[in-house]
PDB file of C-alpha atoms in Angstrom:
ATOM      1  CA  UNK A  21     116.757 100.621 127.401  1.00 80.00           C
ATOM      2  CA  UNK A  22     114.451  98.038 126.701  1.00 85.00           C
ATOM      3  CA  UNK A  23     116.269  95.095 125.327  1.00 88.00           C
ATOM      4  CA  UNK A  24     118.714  95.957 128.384  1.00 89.00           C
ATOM      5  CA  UNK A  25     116.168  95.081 130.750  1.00 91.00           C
ATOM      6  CA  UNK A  26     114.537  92.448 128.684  1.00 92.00           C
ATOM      7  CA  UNK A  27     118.307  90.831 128.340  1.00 91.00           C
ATOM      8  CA  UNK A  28     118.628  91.606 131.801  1.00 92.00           C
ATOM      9  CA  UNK A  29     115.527  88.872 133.123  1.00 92.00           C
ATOM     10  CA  UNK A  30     116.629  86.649 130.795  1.00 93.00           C
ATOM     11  CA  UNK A  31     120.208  86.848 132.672  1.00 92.00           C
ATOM     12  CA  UNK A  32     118.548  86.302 135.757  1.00 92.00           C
ATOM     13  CA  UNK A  33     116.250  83.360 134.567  1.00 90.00           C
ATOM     14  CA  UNK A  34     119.387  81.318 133.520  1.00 91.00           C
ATOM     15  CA  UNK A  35     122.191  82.469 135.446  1.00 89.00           C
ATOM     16  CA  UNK A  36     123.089  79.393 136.891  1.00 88.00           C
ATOM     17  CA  UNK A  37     122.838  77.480 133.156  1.00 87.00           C
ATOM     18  CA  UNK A  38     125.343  80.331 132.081  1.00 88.00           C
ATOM     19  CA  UNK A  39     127.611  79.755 135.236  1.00 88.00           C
ATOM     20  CA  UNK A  40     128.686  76.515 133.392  1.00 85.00           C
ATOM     21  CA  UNK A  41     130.831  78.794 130.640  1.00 83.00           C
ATOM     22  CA  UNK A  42     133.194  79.211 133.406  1.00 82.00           C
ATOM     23  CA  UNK A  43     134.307  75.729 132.857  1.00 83.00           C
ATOM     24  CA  UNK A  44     134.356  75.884 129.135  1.00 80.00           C
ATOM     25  CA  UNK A  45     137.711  75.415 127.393  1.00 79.00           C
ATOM     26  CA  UNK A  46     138.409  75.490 123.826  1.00 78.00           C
ATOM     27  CA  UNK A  47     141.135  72.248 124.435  1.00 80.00           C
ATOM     28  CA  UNK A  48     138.439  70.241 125.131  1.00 82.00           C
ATOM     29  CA  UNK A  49     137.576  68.584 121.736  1.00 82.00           C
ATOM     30  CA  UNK A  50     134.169  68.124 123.168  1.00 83.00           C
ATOM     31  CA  UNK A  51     133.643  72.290 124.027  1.00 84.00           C
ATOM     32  CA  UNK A  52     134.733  73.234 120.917  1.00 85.00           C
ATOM     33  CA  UNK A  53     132.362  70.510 119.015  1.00 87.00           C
ATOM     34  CA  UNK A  54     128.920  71.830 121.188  1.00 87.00           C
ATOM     35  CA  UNK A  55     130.284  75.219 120.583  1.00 88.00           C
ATOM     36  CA  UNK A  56     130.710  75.129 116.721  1.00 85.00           C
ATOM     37  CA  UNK A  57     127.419  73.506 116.822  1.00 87.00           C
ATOM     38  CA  UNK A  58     126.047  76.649 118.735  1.00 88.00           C
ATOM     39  CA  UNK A  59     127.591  79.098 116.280  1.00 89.00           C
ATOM     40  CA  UNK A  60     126.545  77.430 113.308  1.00 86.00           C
ATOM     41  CA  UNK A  61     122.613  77.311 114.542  1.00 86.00           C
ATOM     42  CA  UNK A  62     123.475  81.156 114.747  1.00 86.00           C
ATOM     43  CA  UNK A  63     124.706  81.363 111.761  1.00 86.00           C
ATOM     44  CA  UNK A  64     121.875  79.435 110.339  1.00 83.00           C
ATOM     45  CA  UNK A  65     119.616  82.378 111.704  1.00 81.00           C
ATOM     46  CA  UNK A  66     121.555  84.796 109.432  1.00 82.00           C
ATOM     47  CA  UNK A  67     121.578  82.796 106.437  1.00 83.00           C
ATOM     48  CA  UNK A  68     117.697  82.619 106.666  1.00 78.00           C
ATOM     49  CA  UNK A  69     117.614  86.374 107.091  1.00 74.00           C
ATOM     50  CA  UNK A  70     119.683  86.734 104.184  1.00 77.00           C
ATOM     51  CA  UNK A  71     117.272  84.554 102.358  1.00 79.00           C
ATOM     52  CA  UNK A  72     114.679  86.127 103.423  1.00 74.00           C
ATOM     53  CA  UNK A  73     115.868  89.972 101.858  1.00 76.00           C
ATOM     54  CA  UNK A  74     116.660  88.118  98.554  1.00 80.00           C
ATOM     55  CA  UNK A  75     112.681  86.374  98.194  1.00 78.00           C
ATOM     56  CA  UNK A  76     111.729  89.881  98.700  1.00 76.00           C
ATOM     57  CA  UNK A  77     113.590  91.721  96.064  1.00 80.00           C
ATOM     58  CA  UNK A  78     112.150  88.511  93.943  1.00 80.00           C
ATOM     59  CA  UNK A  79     108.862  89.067  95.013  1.00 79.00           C
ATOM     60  CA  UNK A  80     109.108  92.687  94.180  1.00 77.00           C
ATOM     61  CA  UNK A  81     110.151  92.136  90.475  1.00 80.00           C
ATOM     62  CA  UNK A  82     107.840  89.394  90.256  1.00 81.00           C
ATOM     63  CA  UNK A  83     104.816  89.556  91.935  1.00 80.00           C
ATOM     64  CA  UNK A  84     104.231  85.860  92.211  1.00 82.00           C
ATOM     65  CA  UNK A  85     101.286  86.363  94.503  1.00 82.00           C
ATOM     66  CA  UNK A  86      98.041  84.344  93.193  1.00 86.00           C
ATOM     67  CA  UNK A  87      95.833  84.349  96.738  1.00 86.00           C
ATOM     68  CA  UNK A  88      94.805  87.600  98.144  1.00 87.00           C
ATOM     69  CA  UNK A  89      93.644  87.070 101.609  1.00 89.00           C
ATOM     70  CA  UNK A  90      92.720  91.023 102.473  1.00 89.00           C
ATOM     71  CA  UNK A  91      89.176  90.616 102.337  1.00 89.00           C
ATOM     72  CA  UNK A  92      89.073  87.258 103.670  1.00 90.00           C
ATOM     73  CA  UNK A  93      90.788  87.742 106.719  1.00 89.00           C
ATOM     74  CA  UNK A  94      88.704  90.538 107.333  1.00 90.00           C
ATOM     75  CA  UNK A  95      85.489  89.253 107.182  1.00 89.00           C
ATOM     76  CA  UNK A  96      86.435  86.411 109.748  1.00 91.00           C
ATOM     77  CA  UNK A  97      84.601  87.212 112.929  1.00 91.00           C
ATOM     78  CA  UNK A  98      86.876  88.005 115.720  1.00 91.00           C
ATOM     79  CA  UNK A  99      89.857  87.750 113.610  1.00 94.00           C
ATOM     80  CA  UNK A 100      90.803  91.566 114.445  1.00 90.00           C
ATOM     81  CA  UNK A 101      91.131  91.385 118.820  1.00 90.00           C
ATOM     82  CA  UNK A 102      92.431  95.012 118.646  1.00 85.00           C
ATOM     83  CA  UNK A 103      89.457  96.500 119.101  1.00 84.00           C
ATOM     84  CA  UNK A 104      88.970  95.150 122.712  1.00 86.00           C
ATOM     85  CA  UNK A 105      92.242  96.560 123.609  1.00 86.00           C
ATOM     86  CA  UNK A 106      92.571 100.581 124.706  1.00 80.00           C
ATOM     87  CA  UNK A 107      95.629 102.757 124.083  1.00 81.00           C
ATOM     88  CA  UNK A 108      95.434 105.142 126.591  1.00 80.00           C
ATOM     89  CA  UNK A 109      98.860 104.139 128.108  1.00 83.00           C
ATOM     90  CA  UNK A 110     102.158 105.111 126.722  1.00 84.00           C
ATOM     91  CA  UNK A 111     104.070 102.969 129.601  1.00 88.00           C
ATOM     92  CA  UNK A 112     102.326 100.577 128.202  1.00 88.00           C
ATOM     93  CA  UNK A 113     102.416 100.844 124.397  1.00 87.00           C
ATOM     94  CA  UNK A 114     106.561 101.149 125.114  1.00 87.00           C
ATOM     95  CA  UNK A 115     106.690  97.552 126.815  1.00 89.00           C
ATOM     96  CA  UNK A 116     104.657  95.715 124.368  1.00 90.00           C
ATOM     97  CA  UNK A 117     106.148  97.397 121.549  1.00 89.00           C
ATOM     98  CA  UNK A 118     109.746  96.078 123.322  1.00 90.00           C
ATOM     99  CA  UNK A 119     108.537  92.431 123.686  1.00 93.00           C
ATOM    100  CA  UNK A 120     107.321  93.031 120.266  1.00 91.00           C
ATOM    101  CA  UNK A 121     110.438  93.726 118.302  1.00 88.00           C
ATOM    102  CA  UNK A 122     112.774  91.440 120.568  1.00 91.00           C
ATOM    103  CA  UNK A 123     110.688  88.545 121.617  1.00 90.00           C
ATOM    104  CA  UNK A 124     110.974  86.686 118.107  1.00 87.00           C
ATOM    105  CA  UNK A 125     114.971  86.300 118.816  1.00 87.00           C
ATOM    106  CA  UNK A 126     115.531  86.657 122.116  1.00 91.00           C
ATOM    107  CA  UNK A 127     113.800  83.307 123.634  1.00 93.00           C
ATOM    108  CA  UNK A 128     115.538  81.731 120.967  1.00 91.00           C
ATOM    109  CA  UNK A 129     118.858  82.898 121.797  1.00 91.00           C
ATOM    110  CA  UNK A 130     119.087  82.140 124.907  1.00 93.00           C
ATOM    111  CA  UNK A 131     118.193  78.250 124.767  1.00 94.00           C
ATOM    112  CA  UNK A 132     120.949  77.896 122.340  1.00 92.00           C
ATOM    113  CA  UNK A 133     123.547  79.384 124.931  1.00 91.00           C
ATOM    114  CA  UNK A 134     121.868  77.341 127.223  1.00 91.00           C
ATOM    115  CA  UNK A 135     122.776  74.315 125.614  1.00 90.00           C
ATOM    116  CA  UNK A 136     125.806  74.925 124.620  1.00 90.00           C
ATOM    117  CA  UNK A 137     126.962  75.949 128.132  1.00 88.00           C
ATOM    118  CA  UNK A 138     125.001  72.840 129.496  1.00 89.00           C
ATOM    119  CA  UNK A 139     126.783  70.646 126.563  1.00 88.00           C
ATOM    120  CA  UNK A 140     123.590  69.275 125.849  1.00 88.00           C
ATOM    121  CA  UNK A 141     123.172  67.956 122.367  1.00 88.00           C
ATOM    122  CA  UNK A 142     119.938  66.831 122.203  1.00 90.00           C
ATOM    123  CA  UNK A 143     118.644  70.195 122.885  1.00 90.00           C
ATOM    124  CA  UNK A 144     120.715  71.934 120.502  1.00 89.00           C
ATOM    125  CA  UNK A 145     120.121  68.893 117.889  1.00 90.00           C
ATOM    126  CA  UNK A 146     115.771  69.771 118.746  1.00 92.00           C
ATOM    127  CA  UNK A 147     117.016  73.688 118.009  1.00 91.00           C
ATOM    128  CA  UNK A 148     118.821  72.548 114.990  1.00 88.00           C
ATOM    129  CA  UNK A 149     115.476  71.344 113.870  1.00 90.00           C
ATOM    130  CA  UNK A 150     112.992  73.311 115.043  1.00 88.00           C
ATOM    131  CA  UNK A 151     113.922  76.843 114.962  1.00 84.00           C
ATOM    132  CA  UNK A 152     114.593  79.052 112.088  1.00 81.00           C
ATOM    133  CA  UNK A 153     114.965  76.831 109.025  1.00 80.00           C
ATOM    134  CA  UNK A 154     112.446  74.833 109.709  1.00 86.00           C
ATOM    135  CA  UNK A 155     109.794  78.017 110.427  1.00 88.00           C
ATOM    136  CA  UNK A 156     110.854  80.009 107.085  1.00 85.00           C
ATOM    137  CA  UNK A 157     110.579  76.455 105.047  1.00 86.00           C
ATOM    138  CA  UNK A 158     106.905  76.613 106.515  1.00 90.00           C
ATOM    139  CA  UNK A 159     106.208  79.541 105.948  1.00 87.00           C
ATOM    140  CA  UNK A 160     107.971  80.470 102.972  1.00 85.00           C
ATOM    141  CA  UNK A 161     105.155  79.108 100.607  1.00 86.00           C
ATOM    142  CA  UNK A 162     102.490  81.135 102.292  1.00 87.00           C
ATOM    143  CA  UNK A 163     104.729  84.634 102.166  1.00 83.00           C
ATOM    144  CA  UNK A 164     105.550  84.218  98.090  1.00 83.00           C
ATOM    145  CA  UNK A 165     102.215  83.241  96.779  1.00 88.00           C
ATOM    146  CA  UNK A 166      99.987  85.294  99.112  1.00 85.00           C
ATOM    147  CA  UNK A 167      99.051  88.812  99.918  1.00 84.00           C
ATOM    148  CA  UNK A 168      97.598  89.415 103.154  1.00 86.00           C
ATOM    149  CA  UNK A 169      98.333  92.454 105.794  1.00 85.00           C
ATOM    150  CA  UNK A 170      98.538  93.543 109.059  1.00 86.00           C
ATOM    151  CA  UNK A 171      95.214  94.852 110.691  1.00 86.00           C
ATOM    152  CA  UNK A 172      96.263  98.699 110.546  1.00 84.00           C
ATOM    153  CA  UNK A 173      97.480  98.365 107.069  1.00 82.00           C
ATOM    154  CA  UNK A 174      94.124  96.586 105.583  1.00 85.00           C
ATOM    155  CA  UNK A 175      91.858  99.197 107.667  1.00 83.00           C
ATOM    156  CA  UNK A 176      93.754 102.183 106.989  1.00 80.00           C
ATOM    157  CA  UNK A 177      94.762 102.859 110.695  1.00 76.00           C
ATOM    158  CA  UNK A 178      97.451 105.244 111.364  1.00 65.00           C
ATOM    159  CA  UNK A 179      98.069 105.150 115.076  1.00 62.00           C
ATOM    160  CA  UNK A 180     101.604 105.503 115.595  1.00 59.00           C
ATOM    161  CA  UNK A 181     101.961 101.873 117.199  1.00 63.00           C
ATOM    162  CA  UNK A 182     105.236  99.534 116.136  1.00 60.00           C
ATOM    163  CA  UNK A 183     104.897  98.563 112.196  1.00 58.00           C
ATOM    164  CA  UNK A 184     106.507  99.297 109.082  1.00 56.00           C
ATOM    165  CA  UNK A 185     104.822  99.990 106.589  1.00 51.00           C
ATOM    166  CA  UNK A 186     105.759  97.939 103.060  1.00 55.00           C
ATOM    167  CA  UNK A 187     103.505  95.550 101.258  1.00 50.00           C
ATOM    168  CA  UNK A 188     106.119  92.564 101.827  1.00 56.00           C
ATOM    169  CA  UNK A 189     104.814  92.509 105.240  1.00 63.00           C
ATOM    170  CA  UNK A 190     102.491  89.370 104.886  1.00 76.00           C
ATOM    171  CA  UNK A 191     100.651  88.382 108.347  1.00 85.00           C
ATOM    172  CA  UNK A 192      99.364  84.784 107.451  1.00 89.00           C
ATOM    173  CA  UNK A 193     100.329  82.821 109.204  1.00 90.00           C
ATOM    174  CA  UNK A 194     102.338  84.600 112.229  1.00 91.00           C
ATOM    175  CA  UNK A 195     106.078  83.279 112.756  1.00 89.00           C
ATOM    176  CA  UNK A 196     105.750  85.458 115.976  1.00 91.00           C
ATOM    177  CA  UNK A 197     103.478  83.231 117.322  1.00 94.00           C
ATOM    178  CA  UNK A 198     105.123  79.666 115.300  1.00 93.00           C
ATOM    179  CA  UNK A 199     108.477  80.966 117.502  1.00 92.00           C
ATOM    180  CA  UNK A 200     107.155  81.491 120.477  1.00 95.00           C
ATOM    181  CA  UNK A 201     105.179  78.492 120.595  1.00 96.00           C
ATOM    182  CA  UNK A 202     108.402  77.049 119.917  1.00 95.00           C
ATOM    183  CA  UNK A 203     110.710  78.201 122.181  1.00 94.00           C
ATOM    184  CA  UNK A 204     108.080  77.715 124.925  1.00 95.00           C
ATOM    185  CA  UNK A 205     107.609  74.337 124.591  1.00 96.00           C
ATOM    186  CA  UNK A 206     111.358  73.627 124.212  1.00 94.00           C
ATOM    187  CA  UNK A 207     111.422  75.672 127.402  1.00 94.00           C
ATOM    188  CA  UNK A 208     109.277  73.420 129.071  1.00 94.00           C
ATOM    189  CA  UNK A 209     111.494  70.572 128.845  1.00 90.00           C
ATOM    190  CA  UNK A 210     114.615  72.324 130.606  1.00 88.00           C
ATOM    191  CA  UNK A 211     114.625  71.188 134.903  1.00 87.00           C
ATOM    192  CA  UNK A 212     115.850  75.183 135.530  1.00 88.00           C
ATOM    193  CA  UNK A 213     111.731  76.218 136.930  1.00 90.00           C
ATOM    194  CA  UNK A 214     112.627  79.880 136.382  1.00 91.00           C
ATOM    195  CA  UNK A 215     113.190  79.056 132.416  1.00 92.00           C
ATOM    196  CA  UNK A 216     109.732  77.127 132.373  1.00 93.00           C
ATOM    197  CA  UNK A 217     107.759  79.943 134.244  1.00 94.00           C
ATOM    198  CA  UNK A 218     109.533  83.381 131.932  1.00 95.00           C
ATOM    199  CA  UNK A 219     109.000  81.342 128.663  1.00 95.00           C
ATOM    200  CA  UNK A 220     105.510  80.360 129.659  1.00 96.00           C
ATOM    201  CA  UNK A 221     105.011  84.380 130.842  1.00 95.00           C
ATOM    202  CA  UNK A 222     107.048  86.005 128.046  1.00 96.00           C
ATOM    203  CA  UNK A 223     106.128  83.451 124.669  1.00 95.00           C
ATOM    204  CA  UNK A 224     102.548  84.015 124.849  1.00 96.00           C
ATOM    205  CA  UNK A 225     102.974  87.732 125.480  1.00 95.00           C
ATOM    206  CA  UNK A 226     104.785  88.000 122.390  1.00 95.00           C
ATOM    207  CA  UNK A 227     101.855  86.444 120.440  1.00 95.00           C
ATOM    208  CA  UNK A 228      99.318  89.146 122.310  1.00 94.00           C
ATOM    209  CA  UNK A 229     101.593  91.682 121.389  1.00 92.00           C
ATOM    210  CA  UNK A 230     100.941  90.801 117.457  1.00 91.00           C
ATOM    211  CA  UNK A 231      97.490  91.522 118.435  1.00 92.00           C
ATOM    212  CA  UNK A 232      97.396  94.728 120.656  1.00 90.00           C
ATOM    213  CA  UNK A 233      99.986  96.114 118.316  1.00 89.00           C
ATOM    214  CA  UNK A 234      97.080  95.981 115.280  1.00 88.00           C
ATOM    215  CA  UNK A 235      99.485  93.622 113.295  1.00 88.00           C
ATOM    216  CA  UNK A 236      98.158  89.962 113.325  1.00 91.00           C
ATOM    217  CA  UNK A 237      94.795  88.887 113.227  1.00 91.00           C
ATOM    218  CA  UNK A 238      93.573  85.880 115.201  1.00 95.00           C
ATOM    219  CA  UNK A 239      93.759  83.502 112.405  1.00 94.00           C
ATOM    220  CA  UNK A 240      97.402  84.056 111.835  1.00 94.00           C
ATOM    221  CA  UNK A 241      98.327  83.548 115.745  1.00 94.00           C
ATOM    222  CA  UNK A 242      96.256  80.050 115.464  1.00 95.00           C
ATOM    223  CA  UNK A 243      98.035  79.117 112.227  1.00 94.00           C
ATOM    224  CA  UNK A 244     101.127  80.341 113.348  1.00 94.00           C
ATOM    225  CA  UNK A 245     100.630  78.570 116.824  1.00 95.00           C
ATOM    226  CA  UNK A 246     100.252  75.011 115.177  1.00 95.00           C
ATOM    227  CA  UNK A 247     103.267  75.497 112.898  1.00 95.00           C
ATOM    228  CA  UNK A 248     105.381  75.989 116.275  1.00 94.00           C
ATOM    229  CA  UNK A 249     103.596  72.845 117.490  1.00 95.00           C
ATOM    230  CA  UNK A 250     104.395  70.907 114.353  1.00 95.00           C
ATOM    231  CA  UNK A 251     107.868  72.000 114.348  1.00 95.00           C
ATOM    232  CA  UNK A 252     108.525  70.331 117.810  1.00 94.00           C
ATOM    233  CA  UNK A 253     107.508  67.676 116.778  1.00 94.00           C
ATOM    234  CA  UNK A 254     109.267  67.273 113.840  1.00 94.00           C
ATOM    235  CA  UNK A 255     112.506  67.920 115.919  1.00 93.00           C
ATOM    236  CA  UNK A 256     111.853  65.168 118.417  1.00 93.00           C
ATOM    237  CA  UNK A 257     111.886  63.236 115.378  1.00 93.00           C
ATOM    238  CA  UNK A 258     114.888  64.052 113.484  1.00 91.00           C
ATOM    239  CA  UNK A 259     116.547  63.977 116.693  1.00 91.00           C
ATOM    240  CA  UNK A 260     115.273  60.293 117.435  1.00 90.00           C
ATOM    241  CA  UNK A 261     116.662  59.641 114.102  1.00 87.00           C
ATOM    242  CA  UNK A 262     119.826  60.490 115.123  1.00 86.00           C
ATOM    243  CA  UNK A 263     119.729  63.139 111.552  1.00 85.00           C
ATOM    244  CA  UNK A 264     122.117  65.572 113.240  1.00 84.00           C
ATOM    245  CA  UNK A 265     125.004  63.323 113.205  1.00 84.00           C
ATOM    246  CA  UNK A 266     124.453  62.158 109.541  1.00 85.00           C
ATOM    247  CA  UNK A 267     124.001  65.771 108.712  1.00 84.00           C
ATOM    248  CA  UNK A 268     127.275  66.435 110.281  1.00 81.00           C
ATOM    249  CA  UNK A 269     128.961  63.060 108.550  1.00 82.00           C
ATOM    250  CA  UNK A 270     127.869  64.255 105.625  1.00 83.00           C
ATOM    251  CA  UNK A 271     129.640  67.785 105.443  1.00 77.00           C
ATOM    252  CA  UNK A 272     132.589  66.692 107.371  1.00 75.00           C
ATOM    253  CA  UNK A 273     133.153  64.555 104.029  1.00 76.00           C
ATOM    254  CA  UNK A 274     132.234  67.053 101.738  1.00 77.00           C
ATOM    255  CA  UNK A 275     134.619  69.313 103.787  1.00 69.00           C
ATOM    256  CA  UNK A 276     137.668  66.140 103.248  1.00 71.00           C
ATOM    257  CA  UNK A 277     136.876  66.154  99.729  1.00 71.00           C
ATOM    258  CA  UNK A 278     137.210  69.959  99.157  1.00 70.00           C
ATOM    259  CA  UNK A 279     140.490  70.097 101.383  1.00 69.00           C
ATOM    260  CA  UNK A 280     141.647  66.724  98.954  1.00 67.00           C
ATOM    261  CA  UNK A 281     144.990  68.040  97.060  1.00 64.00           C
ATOM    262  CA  UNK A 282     144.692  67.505  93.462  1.00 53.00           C
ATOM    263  CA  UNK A 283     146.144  64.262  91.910  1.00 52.00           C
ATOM    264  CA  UNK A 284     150.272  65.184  89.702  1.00 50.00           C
ATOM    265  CA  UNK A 285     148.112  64.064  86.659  1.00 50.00           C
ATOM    266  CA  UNK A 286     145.453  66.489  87.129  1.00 44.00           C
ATOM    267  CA  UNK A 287     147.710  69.230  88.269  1.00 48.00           C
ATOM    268  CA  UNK A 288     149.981  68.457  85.220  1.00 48.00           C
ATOM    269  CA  UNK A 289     147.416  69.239  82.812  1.00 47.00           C
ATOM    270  CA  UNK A 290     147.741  72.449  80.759  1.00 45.00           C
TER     271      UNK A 290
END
């Protein structure tokens, strides 16, 4: 019910972006190019998922962890904003818990099918760049060679809020918040208003989330928040650059070379 209505405002916000699919058409070399883009960013998303279920099962046989960050984070003052926050509302709770769970893919999503439907390349090259690849190569370091954990786990809270509970749940920094602050500045750049004002409504609610939900603390969110800024940048750059269509170059010739027939004389042999 929730990531019904969720999907449901985000229909609403870019209706008119996905209006343009109607003139989509898979015989137009230039469709099918955007779109294969659009699919392979997706796909990109799953291989990084993947990746990140096999560093886990490494991590688990290997404990490679040499910084524990428990006590440290906290003893920060005002790292844990959860206890300003009352949980006297299930309505509430239920809506926060929803933004929660979907708002780390969701934003995301949706500005890819926005570009692609838009056929704009320079957005989807800045998505390329600045999405998922680029946040797990971040963050990566800090998940396999620290220990740190959410605020309920580390002060042995058991209100039944949204969490798992596993010790390969690192907080530090938040991708949550390196996401959001992502896909709400990319969201800033598109001309459709009702984009700019949901992402600038809905991103930073997904950060608060982290905190009402007793999962991040503060330091995470502000770690988490610059990564999403640096990752921005970093696209504007590679996109400048022009390093999507070298990228692309590159494995449309590795894809010639594996599709090569071999030579008679190698075929011959043995």
């Amino acid at each position: 019910m929730e990531l019904a209505i969720i999907l449901l405002v985000f229909l609403i916000a870019f209706r008119k972006d996905l209006l343009e699919l109607r003139s989509f058409s898979l015989q137009n070399e230039q469709d099918k190019f955007i779109l294969k883009l659009g699919l392979g960013l997706l796909g990109l998303a799953l291989l990084v998922a993947g990746t990140d279920r096999f560093v886990q099962m490494l991590e688990i046989k290997y404990h490679p962890e040499i910084l524990f960050l428990n006590d440290w984070l906290r003893s920060l003052p005002y790292n844990d904003l959860s206890v300003y926050f009352g949980y006297n509302s299930r309505i509430l709770l239920r809506i926060i818990r929803a933004v929660y769970h979907y708002g780390f893919f969701v934003p995301c999503i949706f500005l890819i099918i926005r570009a692609v439907a838009r056929r704009d390349l320079r957005s989807l090259s800045l998505l390329i760049f600045s999405t998922f690849a680029f946040h797990y190569a971040v963050h990566f370091p800090f998940y396999f060679f620290t220990e740190g954990h959410q605020i309920w786990y580390v002060k042995g809270i058991m209100v039944p809020l949204f969490r798992t509970i596993s010790p390969l749940d690192h907080v530090f920094p938040s991708m949550h918040a390196s996401m959001s602050v992502t896909s709400m500045l990319l969201a800033w750049r598109q001309p459709n208003m009702a984009t700019r004002i949901l992402y600038s409504i809905f991103c930073p609610l997904v950060i608060f989330s982290t905190f009402y939900l007793q999962i991040h603390w503060t330091i995470d969110a502000i770690a988490g928040a610059s990564i999403g800024v640096a990752a921005v940048k970093f696209a504007e750059y590679a996109t400048a650059q022009g390093w999507l269509y070298l990228i692309i170059a590159r494995l449309n010739q590795t894809w010639a070379l594996l599709r090569r027939p071999a030579s008679k004389e190698l075929s011959s042999r043995g």
